Every structure is written in C-alpha cells, then in structure tokens.
mmCIF file of C-alpha atoms in Angstrom:
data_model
loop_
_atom_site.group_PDB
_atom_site.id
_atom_site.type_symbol
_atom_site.label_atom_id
_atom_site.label_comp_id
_atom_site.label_asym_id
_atom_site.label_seq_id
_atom_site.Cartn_x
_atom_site.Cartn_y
_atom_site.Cartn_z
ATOM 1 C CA UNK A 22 16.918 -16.584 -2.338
ATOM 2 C CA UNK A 23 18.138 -17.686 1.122
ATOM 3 C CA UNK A 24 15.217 -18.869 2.114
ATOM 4 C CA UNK A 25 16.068 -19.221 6.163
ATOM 5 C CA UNK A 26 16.466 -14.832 6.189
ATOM 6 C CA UNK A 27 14.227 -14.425 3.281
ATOM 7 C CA UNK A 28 15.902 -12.547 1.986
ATOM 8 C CA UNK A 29 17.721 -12.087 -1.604
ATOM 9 C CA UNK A 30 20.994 -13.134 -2.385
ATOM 10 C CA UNK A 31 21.191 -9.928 -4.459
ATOM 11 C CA UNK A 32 19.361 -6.505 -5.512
ATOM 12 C CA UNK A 33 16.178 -7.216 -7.259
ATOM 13 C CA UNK A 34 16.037 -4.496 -9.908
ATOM 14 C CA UNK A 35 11.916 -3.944 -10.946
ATOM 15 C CA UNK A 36 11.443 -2.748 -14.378
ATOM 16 C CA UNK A 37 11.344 1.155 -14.668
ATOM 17 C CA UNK A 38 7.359 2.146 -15.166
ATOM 18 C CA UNK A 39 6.090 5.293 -16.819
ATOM 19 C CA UNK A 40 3.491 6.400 -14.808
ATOM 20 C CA UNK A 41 1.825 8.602 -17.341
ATOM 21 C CA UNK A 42 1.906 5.555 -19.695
ATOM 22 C CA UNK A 43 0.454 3.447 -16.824
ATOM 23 C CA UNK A 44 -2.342 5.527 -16.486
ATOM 24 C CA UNK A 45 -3.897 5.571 -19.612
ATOM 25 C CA UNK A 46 -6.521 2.980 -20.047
ATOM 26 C CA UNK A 47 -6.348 -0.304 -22.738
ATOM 27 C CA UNK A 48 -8.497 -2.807 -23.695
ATOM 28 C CA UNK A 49 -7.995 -4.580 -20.583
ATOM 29 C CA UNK A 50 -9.302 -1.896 -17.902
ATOM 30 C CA UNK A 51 -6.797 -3.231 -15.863
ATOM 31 C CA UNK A 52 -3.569 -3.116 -15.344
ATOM 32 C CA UNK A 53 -0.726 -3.832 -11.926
ATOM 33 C CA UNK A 54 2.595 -3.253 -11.193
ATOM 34 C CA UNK A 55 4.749 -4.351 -8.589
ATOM 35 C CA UNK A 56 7.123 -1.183 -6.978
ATOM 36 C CA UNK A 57 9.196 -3.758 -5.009
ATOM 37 C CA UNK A 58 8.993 -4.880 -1.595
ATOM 38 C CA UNK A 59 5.059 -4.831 -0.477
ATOM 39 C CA UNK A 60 4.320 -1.725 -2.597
ATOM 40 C CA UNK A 61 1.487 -2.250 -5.990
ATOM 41 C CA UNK A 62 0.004 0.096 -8.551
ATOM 42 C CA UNK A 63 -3.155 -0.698 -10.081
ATOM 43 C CA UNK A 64 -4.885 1.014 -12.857
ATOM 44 C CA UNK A 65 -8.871 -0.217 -12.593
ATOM 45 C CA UNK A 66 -10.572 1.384 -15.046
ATOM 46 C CA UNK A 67 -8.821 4.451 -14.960
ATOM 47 C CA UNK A 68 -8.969 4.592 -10.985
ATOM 48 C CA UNK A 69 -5.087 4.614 -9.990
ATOM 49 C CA UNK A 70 -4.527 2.385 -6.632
ATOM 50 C CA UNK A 71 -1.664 2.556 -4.174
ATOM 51 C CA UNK A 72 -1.066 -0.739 -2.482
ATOM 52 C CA UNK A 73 0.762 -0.590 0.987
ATOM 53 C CA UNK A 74 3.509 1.489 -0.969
ATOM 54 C CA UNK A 75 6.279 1.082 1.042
ATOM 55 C CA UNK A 76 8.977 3.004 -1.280
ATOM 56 C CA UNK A 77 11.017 4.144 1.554
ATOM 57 C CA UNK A 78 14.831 2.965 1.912
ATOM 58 C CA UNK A 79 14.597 1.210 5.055
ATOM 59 C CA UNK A 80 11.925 -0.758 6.391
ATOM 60 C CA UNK A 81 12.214 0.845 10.332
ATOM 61 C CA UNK A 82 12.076 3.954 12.038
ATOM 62 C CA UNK A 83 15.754 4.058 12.108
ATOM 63 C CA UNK A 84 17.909 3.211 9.470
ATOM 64 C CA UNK A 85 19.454 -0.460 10.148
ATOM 65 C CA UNK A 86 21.253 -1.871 7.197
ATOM 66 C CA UNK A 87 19.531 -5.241 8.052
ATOM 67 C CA UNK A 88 16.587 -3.655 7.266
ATOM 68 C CA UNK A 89 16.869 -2.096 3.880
ATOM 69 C CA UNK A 90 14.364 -2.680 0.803
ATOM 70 C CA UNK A 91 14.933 -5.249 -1.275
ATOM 71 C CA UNK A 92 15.400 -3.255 -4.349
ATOM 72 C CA UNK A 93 17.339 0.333 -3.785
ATOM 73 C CA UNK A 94 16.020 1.430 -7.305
ATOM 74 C CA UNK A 95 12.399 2.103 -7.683
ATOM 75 C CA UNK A 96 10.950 1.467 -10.767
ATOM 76 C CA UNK A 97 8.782 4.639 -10.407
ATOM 77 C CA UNK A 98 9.827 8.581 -9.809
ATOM 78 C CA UNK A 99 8.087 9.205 -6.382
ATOM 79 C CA UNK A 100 7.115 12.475 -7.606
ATOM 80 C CA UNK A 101 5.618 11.444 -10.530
ATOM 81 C CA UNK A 102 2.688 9.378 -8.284
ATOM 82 C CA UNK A 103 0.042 12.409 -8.551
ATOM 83 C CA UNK A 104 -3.814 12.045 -8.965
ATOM 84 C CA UNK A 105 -4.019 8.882 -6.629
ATOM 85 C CA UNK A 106 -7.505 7.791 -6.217
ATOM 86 C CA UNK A 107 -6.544 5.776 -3.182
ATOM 87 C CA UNK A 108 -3.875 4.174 -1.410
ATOM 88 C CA UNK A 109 -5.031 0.632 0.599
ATOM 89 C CA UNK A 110 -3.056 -0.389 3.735
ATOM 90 C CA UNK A 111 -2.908 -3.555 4.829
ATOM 91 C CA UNK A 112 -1.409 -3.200 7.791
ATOM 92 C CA UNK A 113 0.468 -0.852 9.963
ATOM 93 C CA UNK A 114 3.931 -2.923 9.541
ATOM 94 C CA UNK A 115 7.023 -0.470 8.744
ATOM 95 C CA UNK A 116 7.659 -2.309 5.669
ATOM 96 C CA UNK A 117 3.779 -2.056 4.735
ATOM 97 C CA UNK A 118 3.240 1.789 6.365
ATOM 98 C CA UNK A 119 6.115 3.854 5.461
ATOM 99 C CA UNK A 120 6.425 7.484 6.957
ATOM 100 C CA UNK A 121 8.525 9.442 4.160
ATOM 101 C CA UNK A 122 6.166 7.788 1.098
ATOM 102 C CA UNK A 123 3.031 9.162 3.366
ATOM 103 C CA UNK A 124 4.987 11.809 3.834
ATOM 104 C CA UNK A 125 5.575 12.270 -0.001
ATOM 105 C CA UNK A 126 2.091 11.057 -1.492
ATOM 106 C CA UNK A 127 -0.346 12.331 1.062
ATOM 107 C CA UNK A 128 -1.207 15.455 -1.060
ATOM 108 C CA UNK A 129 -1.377 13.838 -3.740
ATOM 109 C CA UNK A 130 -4.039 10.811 -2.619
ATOM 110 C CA UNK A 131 -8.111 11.438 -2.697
ATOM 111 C CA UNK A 132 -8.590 8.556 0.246
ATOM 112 C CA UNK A 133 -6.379 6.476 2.356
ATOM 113 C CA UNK A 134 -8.249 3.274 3.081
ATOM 114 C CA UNK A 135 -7.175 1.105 6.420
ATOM 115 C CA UNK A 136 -7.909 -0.936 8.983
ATOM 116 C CA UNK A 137 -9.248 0.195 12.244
ATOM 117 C CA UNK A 138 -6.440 2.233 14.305
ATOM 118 C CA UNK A 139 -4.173 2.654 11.583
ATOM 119 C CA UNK A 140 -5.785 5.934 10.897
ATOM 120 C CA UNK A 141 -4.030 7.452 13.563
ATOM 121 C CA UNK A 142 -0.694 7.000 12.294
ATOM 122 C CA UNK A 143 -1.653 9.009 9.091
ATOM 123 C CA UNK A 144 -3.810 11.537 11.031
ATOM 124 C CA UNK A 145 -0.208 11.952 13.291
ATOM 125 C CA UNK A 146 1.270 12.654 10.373
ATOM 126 C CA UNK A 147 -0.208 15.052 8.940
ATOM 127 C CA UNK A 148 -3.077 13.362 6.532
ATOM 128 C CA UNK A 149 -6.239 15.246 6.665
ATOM 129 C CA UNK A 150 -9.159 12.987 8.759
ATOM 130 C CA UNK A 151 -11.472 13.627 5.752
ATOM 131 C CA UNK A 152 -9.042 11.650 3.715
ATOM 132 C CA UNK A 153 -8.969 8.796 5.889
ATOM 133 C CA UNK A 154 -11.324 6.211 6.011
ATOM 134 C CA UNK A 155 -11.366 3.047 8.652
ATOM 135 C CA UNK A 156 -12.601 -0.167 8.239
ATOM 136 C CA UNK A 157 -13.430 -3.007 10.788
ATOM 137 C CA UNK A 158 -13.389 -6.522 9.244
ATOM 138 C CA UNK A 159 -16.427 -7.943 7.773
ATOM 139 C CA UNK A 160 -19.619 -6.357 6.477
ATOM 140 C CA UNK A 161 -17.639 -2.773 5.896
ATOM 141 C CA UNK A 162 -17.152 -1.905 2.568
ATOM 142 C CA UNK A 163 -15.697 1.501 0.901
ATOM 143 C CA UNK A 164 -17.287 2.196 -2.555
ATOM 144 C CA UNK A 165 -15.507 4.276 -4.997
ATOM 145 C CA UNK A 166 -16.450 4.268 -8.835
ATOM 146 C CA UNK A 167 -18.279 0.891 -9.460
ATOM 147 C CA UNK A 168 -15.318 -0.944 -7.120
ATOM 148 C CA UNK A 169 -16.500 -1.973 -3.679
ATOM 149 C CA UNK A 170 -14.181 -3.023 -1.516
ATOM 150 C CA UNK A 171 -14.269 -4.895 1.962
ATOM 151 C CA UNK A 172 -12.138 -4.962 4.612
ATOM 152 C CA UNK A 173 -11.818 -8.986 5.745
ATOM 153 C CA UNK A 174 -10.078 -11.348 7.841
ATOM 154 C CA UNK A 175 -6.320 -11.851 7.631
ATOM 155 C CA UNK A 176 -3.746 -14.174 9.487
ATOM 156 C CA UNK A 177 -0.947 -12.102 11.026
ATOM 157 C CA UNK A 178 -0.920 -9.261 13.538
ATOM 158 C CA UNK A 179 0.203 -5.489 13.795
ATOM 159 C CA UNK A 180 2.084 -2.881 15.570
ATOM 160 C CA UNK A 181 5.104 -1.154 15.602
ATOM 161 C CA UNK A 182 6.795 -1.237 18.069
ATOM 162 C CA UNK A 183 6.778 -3.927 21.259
ATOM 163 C CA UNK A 184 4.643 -1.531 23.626
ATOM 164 C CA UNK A 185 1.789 -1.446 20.959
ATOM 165 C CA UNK A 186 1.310 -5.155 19.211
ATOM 166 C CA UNK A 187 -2.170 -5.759 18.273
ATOM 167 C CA UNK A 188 -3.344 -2.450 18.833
ATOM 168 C CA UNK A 189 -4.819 -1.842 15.270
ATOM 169 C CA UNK A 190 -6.325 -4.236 12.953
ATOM 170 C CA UNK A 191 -4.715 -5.877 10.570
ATOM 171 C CA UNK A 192 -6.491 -6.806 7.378
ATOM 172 C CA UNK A 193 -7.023 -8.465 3.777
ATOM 173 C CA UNK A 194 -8.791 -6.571 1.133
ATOM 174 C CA UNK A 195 -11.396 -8.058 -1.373
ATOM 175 C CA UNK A 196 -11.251 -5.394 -4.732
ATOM 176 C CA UNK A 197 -14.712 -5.955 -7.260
ATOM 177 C CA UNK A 198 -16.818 -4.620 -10.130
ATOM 178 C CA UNK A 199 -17.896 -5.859 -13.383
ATOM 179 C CA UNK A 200 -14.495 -5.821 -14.457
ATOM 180 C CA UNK A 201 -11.909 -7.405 -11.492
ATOM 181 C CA UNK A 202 -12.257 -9.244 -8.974
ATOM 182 C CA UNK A 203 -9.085 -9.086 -6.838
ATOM 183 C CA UNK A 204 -8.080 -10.290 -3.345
ATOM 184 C CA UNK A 205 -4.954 -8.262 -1.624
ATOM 185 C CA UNK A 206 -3.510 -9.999 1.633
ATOM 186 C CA UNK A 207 0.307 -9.321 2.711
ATOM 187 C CA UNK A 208 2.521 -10.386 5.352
#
C-alpha cells in the first residue's frame, strides 16, 4: 500500500459472502464480515448489523475517479441485504454515509442508528423518522435484543461538504451483551 495516498497499489478483492449462509446462527453467536472500504456485517445472535455500509462506487457526490472504492467487486449482492435489524453510522463522511446503499437498503432496515444531525440526511432521503434514531455522546444508549449500545466519544470530525463541517456529531460505538463486547470507531 502507498502509504503517503493510502491508498492500494491494486484492487482489493473481499471474499464473496452468502448472506443467507451468514445469517444462520453457530456455536459462536457471532459472526463479522468486512464488505470493503468502511462497510461491516455482523451477525449477533441472530440480530444482522449494517456497519457504515458504504457499498457505493464512488466515495463523493459526484463521481471522481480519485475517489472510487477500494474494491469495485462487493463480496455481497446488494439485494440480497433484506431483514436488517439495524444499520450503525459512524459518521456522516461520503465514504461512511453513502446515498445509493441508503437508497437501496432503507426498506429493508428496522432502525438506522446515528449520531446527532446525521438523521437528517436519511430523513432527506427518504428514510421514515420512526426508523431513525439519534444519539448524543455519552450516557445515550439504544437497546435492541439483549445488545445495548452507546453512542461515545470519537477523534475526527464531520460534514460534507466545506459550508457544513462539524455540523453533526461524529461518533464511536460501544456494542454489548452476555455474548460480545465490541467497540466500532472509523475514520
């Protein structure tokens, strides 16, 4: 990896993932996947989680060749991502808030879970309010199944655009239960 553009010196190919095979529960209760660039699926218990899927082709509002994914080839059918219990954002971030997978999932997706302001990106576009819940950093936590999960701290910043930096929070996510405890921060 060139290390100064981080960015790879070629396409980064993910393995492909079933996603009716992924969401059938094993021993472990638990299972992740990586979809390439920020974008995770977890399997907790038989809850299916969408982490700041960005599954788009370009990581902007317009389509700069500088700014295309990593990986061209997802590892998952888009269409096959149905019965999502809820889809975390990190951050509002093109390459962490894409439009079309929004676009593609939202009807799909019980709850979109995000950090204060972001929910009026999804609301803009489309995603019922009663879907979307916001979180301010700290003692706010979303329960869903035995997992509760708070919205905390995180080093970076948000926005999309120059006219709008730091208008929304940006945020780290602590995941727990009996069975995981996870911690999801992204830059």
């Amino acid at each position: 990896m060139d290390h100064e553009n981080r960015k790879p010196d070629s396409e980064i190919v993910p393995n492909r993932i079933n996603y009716n095979t992924f969401k059938k529960i094993d021993d472990l209760n638990y299972k992740i996947a990586w979809l390439g660039h920020s974008a995770f699926l977890l399997n907790i218990g038989g809850m299916i989680f969408l982490l700041d899927p960005m599954l788009g082709s370009h990581a902007a509002p317009i389509p700069l060749p500088s700014l295309k994914r990593f990986n061209e080839t997802l590892p998952i059918d888009i269409d096959s991502l149905i019965n999502i219990d809820l889809v975390i954002i990190s951050h509002d971030h093109y390459d962490h808030l894409d439009h079309s997978t929004i676009k593609k999932i939202k009807n799909n997706v019980n709850t979109f879970l995000v950090p204060h302001g972001v929910g009026n990106h999804l609301r803009r576009w489309n995603v019922k309010d009663e879907k979307v819940k916001e979180l301010n950093l700290g003692n706010e936590n979303f329960t869903i199944g035995d997992l509760e999960i708070t919205c905390l701290p995180s080093r970076h910043f948000s926005g999309r655009g120059p006219m709008n930096r730091n208008s929304t929070l940006w945020s780290s996510w602590a995941i727990t239960s009996q069975i995981v405890k996870n911690f999801f921060q992204r830059r």
